Coordinates of C-alpha atoms in Angstrom, one line a residue:
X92 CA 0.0 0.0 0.0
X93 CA 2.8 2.6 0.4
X94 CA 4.6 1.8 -2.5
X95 CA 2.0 2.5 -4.1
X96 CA 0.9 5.6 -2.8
X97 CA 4.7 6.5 -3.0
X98 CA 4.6 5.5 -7.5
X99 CA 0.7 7.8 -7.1
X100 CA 3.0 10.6 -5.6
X101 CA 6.0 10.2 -8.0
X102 CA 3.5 10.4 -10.7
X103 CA 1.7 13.3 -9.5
X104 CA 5.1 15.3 -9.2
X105 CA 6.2 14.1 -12.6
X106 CA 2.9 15.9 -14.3
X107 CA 3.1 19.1 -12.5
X108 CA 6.8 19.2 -13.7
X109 CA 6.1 18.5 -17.3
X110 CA 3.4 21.2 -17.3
X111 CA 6.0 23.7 -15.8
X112 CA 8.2 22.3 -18.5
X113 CA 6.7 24.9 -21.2
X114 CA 7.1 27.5 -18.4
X115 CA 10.9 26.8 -17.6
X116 CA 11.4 27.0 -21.2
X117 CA 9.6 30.4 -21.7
X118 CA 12.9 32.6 -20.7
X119 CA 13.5 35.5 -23.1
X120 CA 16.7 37.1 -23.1
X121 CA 16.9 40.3 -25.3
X122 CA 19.8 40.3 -27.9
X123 CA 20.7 36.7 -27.6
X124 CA 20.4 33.8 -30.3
X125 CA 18.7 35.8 -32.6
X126 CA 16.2 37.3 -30.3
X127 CA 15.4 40.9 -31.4
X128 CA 14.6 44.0 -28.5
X129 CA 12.0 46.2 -30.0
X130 CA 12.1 50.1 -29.6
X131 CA 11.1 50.9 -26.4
X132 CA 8.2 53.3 -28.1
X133 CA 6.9 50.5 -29.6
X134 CA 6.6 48.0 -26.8
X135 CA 2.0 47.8 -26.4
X136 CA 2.0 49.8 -29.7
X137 CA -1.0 48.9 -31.9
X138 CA -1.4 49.8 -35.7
X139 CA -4.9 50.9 -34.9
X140 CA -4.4 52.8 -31.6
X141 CA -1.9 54.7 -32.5
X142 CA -3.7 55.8 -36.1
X143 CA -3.5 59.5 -36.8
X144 CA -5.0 60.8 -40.2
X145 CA -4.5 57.3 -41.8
X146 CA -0.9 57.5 -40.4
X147 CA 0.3 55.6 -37.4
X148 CA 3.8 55.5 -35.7
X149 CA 3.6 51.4 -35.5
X150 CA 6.7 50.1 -37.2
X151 CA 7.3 46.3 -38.0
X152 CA 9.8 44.7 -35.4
X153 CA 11.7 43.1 -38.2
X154 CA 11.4 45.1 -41.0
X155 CA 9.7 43.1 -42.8
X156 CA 8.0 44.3 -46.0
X157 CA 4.8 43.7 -47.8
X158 CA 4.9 40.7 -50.7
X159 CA 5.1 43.8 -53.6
X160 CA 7.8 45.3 -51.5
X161 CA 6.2 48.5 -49.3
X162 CA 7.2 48.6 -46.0
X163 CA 4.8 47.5 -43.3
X164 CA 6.2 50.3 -40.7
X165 CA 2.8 53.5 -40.9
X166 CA 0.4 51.1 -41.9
X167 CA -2.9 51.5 -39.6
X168 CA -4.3 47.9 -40.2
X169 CA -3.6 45.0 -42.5
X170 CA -5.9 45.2 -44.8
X171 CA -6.7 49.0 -44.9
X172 CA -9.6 49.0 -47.0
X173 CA -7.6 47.7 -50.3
X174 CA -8.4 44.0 -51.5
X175 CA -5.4 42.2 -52.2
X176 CA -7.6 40.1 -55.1
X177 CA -9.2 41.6 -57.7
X178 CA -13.2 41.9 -57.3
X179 CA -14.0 39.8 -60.2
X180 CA -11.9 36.7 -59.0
X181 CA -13.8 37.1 -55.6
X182 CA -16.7 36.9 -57.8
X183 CA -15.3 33.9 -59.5
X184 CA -14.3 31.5 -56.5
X185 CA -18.0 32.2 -55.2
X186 CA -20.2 31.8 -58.3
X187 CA -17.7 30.1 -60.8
X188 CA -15.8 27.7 -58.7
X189 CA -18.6 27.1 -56.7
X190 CA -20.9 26.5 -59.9
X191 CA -18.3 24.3 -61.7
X192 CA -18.1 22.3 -58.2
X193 CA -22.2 21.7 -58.1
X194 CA -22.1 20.1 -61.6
X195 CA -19.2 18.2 -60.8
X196 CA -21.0 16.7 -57.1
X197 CA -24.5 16.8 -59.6
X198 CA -22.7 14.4 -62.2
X199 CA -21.4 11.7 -59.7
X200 CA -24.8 11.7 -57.9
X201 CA -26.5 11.6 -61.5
X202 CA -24.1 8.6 -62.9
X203 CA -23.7 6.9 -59.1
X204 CA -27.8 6.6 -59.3
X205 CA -27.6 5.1 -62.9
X206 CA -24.5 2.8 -61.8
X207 CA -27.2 1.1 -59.3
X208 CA -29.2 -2.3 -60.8
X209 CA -32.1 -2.0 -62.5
X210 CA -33.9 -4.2 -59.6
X211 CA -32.8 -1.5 -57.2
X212 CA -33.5 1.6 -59.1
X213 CA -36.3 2.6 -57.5
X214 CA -34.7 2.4 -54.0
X215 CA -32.5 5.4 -54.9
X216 CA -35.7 7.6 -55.7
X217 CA -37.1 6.9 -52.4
X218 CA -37.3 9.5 -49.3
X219 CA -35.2 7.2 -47.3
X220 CA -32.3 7.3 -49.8
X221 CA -32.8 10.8 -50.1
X222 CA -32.9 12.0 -45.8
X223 CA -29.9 9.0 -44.9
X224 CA -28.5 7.8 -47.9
X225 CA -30.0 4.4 -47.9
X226 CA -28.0 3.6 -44.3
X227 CA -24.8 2.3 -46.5
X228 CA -22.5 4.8 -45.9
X229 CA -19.0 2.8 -44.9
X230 CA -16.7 3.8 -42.2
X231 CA -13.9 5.6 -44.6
X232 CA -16.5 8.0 -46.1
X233 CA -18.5 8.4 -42.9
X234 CA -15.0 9.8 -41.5
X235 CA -14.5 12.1 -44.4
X236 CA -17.9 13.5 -43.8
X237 CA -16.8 14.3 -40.4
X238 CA -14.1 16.0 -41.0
X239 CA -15.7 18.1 -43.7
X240 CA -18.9 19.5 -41.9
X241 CA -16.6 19.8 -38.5
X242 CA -14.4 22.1 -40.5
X243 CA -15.9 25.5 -40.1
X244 CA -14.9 28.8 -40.9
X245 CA -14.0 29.2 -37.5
X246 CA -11.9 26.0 -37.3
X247 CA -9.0 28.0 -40.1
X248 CA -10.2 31.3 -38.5
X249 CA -10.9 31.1 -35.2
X250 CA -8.1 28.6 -34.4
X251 CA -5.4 31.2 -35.8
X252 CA -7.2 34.1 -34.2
X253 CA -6.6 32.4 -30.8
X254 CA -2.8 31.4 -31.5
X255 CA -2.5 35.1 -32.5
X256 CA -4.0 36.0 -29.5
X257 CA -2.3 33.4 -26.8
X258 CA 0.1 32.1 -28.3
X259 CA 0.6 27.9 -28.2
X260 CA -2.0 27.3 -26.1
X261 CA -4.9 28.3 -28.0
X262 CA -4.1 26.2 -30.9
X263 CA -4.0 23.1 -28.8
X264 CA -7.3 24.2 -26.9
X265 CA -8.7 24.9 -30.1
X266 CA -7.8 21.3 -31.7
X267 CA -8.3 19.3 -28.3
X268 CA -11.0 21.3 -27.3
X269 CA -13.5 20.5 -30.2
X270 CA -11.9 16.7 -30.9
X271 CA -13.1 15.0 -27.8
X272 CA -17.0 15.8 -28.7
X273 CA -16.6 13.8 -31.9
X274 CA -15.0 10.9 -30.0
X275 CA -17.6 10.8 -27.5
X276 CA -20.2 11.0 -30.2
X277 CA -19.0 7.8 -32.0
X278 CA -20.7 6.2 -28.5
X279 CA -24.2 7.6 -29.3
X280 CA -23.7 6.6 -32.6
X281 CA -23.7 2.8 -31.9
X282 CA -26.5 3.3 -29.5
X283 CA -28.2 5.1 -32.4
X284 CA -27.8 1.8 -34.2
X285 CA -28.6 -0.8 -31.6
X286 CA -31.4 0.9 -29.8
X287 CA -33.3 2.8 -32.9
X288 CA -32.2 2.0 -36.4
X289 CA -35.3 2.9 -38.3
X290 CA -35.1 6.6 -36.6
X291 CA -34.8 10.1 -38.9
X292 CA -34.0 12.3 -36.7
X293 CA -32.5 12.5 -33.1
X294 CA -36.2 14.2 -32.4
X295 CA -37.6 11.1 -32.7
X296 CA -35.8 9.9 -30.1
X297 CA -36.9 12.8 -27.5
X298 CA -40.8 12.3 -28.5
X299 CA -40.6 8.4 -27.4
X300 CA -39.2 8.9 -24.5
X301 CA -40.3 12.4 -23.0
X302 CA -43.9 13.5 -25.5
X303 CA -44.8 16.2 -27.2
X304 CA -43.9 19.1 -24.3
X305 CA -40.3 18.3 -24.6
X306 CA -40.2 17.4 -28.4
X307 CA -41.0 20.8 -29.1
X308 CA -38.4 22.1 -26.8
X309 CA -36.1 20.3 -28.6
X310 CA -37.0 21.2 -31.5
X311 CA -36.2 24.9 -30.8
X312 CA -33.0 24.3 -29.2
X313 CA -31.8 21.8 -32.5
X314 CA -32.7 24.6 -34.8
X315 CA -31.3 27.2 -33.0
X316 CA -27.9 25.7 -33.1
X317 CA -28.2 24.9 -36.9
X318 CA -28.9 28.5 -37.1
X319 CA -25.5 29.3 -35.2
X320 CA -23.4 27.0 -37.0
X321 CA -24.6 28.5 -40.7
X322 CA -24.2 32.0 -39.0
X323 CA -20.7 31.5 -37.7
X324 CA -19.9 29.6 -41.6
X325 CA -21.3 32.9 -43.3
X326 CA -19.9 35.8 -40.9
X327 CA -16.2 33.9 -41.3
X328 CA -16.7 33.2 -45.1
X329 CA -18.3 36.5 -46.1
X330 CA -15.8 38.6 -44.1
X331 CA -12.7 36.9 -45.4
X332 CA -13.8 36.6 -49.0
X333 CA -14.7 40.8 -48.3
X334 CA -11.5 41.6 -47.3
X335 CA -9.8 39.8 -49.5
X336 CA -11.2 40.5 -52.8
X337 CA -13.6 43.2 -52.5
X338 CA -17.2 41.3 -52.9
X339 CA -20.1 43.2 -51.5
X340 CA -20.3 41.7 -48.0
X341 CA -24.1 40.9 -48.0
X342 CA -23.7 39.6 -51.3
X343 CA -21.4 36.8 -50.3
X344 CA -23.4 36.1 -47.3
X345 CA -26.6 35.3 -49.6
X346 CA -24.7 33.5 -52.6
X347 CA -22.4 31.1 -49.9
X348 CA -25.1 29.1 -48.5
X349 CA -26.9 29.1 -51.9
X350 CA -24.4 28.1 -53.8
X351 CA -24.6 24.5 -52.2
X352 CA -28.6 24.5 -52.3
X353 CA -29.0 23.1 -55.9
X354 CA -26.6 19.8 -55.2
X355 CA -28.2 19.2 -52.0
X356 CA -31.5 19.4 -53.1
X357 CA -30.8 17.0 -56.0
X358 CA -28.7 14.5 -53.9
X359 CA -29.8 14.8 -50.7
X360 CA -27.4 13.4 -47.5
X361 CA -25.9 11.0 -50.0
X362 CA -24.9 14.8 -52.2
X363 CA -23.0 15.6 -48.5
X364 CA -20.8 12.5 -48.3
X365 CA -19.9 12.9 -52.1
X366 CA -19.2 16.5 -52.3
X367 CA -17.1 15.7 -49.1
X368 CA -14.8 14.2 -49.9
X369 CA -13.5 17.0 -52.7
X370 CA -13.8 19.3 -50.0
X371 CA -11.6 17.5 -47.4
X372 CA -8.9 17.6 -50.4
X373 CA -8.9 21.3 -51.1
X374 CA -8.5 21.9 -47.4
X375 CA -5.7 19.7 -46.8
X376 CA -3.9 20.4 -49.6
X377 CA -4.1 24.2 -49.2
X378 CA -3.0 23.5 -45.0
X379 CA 0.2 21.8 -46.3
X380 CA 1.2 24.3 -48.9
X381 CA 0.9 26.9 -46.3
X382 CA 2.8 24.6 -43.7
X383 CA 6.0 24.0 -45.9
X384 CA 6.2 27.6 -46.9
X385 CA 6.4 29.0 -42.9
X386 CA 8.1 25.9 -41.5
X387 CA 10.5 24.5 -44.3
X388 CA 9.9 26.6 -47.6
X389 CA 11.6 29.9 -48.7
X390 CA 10.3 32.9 -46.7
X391 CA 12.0 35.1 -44.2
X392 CA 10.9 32.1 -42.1
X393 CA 11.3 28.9 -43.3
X394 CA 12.6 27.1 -40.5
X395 CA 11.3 26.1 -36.9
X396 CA 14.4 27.9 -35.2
X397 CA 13.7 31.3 -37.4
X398 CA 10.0 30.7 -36.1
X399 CA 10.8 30.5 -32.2
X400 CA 13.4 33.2 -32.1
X401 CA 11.0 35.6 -34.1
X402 CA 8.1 34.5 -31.5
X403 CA 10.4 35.5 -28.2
X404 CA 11.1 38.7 -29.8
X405 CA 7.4 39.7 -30.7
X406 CA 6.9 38.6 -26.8
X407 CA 9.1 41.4 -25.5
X408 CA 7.1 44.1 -27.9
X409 CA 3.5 42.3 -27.3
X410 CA 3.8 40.5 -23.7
X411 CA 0.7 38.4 -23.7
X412 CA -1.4 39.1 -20.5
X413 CA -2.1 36.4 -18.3
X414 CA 1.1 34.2 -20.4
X415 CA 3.9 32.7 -18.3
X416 CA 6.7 35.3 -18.7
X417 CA 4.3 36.9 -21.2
X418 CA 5.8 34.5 -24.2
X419 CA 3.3 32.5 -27.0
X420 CA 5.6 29.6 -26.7
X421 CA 4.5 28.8 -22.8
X422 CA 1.0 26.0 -22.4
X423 CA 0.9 28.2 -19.0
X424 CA -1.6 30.6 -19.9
X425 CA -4.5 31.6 -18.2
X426 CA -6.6 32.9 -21.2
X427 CA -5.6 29.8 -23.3
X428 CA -7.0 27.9 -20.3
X429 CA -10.5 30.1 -19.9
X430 CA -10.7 29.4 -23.8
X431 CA -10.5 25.9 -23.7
X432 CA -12.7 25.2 -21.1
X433 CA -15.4 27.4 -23.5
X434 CA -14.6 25.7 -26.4
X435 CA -15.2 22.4 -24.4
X436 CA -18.7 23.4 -22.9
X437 CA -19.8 25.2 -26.1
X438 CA -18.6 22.4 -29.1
X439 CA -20.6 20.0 -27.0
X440 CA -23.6 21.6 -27.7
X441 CA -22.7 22.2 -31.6
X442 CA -22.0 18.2 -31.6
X443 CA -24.5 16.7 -29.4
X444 CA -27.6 18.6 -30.5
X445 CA -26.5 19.0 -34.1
X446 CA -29.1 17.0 -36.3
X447 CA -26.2 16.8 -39.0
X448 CA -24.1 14.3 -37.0
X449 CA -27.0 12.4 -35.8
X450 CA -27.8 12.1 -39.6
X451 CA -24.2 11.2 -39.8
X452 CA -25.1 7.9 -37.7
X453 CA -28.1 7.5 -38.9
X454 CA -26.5 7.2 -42.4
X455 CA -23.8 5.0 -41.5
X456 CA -23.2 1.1 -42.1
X457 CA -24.2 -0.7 -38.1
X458 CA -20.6 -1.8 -38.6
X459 CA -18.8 1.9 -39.8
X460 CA -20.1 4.3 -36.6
X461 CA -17.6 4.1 -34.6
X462 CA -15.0 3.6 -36.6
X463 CA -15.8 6.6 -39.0
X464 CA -16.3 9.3 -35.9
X465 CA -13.0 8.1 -34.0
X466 CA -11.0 8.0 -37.2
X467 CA -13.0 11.3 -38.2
X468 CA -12.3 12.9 -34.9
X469 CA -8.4 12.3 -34.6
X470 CA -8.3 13.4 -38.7
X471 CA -9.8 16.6 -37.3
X472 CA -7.5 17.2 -35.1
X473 CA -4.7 18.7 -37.3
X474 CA -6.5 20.9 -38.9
X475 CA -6.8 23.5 -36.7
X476 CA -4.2 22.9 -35.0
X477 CA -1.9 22.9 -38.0
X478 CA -3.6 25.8 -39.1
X479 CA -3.5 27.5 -35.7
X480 CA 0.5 26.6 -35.6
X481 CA 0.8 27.7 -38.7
X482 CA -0.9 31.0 -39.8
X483 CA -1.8 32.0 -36.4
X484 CA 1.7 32.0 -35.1
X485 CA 3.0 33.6 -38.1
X486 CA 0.9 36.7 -38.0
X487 CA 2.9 37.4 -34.5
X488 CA 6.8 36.1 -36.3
X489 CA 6.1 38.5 -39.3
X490 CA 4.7 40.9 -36.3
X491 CA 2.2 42.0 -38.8
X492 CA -0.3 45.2 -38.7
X493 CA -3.2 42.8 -38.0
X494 CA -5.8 44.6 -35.3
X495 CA -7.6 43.0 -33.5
X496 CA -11.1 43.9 -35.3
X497 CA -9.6 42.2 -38.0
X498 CA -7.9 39.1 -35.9
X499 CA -11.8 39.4 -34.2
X500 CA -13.4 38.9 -37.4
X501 CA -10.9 35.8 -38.7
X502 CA -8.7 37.8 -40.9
X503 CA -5.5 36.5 -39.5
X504 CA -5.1 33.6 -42.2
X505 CA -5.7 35.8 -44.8
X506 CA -3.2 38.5 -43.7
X507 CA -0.4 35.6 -43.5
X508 CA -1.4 34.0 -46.6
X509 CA -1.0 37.4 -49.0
X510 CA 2.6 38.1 -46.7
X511 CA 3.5 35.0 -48.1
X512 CA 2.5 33.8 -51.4
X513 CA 0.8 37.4 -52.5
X514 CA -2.5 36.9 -54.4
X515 CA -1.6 33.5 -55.3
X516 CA -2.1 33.0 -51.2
X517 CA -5.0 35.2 -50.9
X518 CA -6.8 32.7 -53.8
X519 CA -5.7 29.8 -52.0
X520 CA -6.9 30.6 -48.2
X521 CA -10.2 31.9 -49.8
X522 CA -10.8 28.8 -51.5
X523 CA -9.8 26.9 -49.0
X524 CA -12.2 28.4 -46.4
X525 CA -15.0 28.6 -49.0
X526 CA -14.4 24.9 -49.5
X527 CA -15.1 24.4 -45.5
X528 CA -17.7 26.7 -45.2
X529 CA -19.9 25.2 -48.2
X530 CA -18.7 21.7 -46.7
X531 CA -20.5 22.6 -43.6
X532 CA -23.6 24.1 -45.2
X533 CA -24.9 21.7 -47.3
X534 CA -24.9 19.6 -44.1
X535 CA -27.0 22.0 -41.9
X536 CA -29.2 22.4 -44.9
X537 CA -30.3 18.9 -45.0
X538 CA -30.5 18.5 -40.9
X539 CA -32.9 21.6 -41.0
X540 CA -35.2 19.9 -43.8
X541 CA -35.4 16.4 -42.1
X542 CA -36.3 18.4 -38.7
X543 CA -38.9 20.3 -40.6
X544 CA -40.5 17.5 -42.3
X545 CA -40.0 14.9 -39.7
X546 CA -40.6 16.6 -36.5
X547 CA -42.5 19.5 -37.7
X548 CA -44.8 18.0 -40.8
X549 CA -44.9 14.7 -40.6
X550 CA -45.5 14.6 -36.4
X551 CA -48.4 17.7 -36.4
X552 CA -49.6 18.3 -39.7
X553 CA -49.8 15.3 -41.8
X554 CA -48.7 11.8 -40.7
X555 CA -49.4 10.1 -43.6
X556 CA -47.3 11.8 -45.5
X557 CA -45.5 9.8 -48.6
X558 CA -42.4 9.5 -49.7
X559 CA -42.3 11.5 -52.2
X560 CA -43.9 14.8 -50.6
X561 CA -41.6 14.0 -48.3
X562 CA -38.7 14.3 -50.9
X563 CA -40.4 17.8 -52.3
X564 CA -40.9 19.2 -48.8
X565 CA -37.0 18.4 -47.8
X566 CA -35.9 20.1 -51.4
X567 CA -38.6 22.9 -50.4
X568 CA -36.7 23.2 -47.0
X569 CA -33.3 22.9 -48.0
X570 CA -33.7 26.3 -50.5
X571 CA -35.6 28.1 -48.0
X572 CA -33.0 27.6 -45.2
X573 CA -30.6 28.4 -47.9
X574 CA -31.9 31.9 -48.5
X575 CA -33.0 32.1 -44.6
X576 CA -29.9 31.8 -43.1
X577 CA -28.0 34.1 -45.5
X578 CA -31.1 36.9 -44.6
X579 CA -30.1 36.4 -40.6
X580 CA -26.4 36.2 -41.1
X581 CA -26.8 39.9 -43.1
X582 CA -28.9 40.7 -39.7
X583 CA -26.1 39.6 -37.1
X584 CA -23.8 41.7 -39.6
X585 CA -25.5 45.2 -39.0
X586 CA -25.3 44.1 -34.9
X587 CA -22.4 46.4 -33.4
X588 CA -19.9 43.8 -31.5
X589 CA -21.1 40.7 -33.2
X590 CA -18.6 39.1 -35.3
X591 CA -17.2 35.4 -35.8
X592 CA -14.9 35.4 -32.3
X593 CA -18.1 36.6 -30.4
X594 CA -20.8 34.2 -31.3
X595 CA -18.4 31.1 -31.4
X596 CA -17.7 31.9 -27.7
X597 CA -21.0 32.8 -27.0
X598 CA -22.9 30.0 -28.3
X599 CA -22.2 27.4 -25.0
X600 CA -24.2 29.9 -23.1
X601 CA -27.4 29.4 -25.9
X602 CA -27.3 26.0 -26.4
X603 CA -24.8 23.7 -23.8
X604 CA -27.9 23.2 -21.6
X605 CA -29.7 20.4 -24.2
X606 CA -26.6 18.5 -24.1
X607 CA -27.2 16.2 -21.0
X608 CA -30.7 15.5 -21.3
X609 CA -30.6 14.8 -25.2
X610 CA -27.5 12.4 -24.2
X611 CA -29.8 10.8 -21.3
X612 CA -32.6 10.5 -23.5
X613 CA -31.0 7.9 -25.4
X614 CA -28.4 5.9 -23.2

């Protein structure tokens, strides 16, 4: 017994020490191995609060210049009001790209449904097929799908905003944070399938066990967080692709979440698993182009120990409140902390009572749940955190004029991308995020159809509803939430304060309360 509380004590003593570890490692020392002492004028100086008639006396720690050669040094914010692409290629990515990327998702649902036997033909035109992809879906796909509608905008945005902000610890807060949900899901997911297979929605599960009173309570907490999730996609897609090229701001947030309606209205779910996996490719492709260019690529980076020093010096010109030794490279940080237990609490909710990933299990082979969301869930994982690592930490090495209205509204990435690679990098982060943003649309679109014609319709209007009004209604639903949610996102726009940082920290506080009893209601 007291060996054993002696090895409990030893391993006690050896956590605490590796989580001072980051701390002991923190130490700047100004004007040694390549650490750079700023100004002492310019120690707490902002681009932004020290603006005077479109002048400020901000200068870049490093001298770095812009990717057409201007110096940083005067500039009052990053972007300043000047796109770095041309309006008509902002116009392009949206309607073009996006157009050429429905027919191409349109054609393999079209030649996928002739591919099928004759003898099964008419399974593939039935409401079933259409609301959970004929229950098929196998493990590899189902973890693809995961990946794509868990990759918001605020997963490249948000994840960067918070390593700009805090350094280290917010990317891993960020990644860890919003992982664990997915894993824990891939647990509902097989009592989805041994408890109620034949189900639609998770809805259905709440009416059999608790009636009408709480169905309908439900019911406005499930479409309330489908209406944050599309809100956060469109405020982090429409500001980005705004800043970058130009585009009418309202004008991207209606044509983003419509330019996914006319695949998913054709293909239903099954349209979301195939249009996933070109989406997932984009993104990943983009996030390792951008990681050999800051980490390994020619830059004025281009290697981890050009990274570090660069970071210890923007620590002695921006000391980061609450940090250990006020450095980004410490996990000893008590905002990074206060963020993560957010993140935790509020991605609980966006999982949990999120008909999209319920549809995700519904969809899936009995065999592929929990394979799919834990392989989904750890694929996840370096996404953000790569991103965060990567862009979000660059912003501070380049010590760029990025304010924090613009870090607020997910304009970090961007700001990075164009240092780097010019417009070429401004094309590929806006494509990139409009690949995760439409990703995650056409999911939400179909979760808010099924809810309307399963749990709203079918339940207290018509239960005899067929199969193929049901198909109609859910096309119906999937264009009107389509034009809907770009209507409120333009709303939350015209709201002073809101932005992508604010409702993505706010939205716990909306909906983290149904998480337990929709959990309870089915284990």
């Amino acid at each position: 017994l007291e060996c054993a509380k002696a090895m409990k004590m030893q391993r006690t003593l050896l956590f605490l020490a590796l989580l001072a570890l980051p701390c002991a490692l923190a130490e700047i020392t100004c004007g040694q191995g390549g650490i750079v002492c700023p100004a002492a004028d310019q120690i707490g100086k902002t681009p932004d609060g020290s603006c005077v008639n479109g002048m400020s006396s901000w200068t870049n720690l490093f001298g770095y210049k812009t990717y057409n050669n201007l110096p940083y040094d005067g500039m009052c914010s990053f972007f300043g009001g000047v796109p770095a692409l041309a309006e008509g290629l902002g116009w392009f990515i949206i309607v073009g790209l996006g157009g050429i990327f429905s027919l191409a998702v349109s054609a393999c649902i079209y030649f996928g449904e002739k591919s099928v036997p004759q003898r099964h033909q008419e399974e593939v035109k039935t409401s079933e097929h259409f609301n959970s992809a004929g229950r098929i879906i196998p493990s590899g796909l189902c973890a693809c799908d995961i990946v794509s509608k868990w990759t918001w905008a605020a997963t490249l945005l948000q994840s960067s905003n918070v390593a700009y902000a805090y350094g280290v610890s917010g990317p891993f807060w960020y990644a860890a944070g919003a992982t664990i949900q997915v894993l824990l899901f891939s647990i509902l997911a097989i009592e989805i399938k041994r408890k109620c297979p034949s189900i639609h929605t998770v809805l259905e599960v709440v009416l059999a066990r608790w009636g009408t009173p709480a169905h309908l309570v439900f019911l406005f907490f499930c479409i309330l967080t489908n209406f944050i999730v599309t809100a956060m996609l469109i405020l982090g897609g429409a500001a980005v692709v705004n800043a970058v090229t130009g585009v009418n701001i309202y004008a991207a947030s209606m044509l983003i979440p419509i330019s996914v309606v006319f695949y998913t209205m054709q293909g239903g779910l099954m349209a979301c698993f195939v249009s996933s996996w070109g989406h997932v490719t984009v993104i990943y492709l983009a996030l390792l182009i951008f990681l050999w260019k800051v980490y390994a690529g020619p830059s004025e980076l281009g290697s981890t120990d050009k990274v570090w020093e660069n970071l210890m010096s923007a620590a002695l010109k921006y000391p980061v409140p609450g940090n250990y030794d006020g450095t980004f490279l410490t996990m000893w940080s008590r905002s990074g902390i206060f963020f993560g237990i957010i993140n935790i609490v509020g991605n609980f909710g966006t999982v949990f009572v999120d008909q999209s990933y319920w549809q995700g299990a519904i969809a899936a082979r009995p065999s592929a749940t929990y394979k799919g969301y834990l392989l989904g869930g750890i694929a996840w994982f370096a996404i953000p955190f790569s991103m965060a690592t990567t862009l979000g930490l660059a912003g501070r090495a380049f010590d760029l004029p990025i304010t924090m209205n613009e870090s607020g509204s997910g304009l970090v990435p961007p700001a990075v991308a164009v240092h780097l690679l010019g417009p070429g990098g401004a094309f590929l982060v806006t494509f990139q995020l409009f690949m995760a943003v439409t990703a995650t649309g056409s999911s939400e679109q179909v979760a808010v159809a099924s809810l309307c014609v399963y749990d709203v319709y079918k339940r207290y209007f018509n239960p005899n509803v067929t199969g193929k009004q049901i198909i109609l209604l859910s096309r119906v639903g999937i264009a009107i939430w389509g034009v809907i949610s770009g209507v409120l996102s333009i709303v939350l726009l015209n709201i002073p304060g809101i932005n992508l940082g604010w409702v993505y920290q706010a939205m716990g506080n909306f909906i983290g309360s149904a998480v337990c009893p929709i959990v309870f209601a089915l284990v």
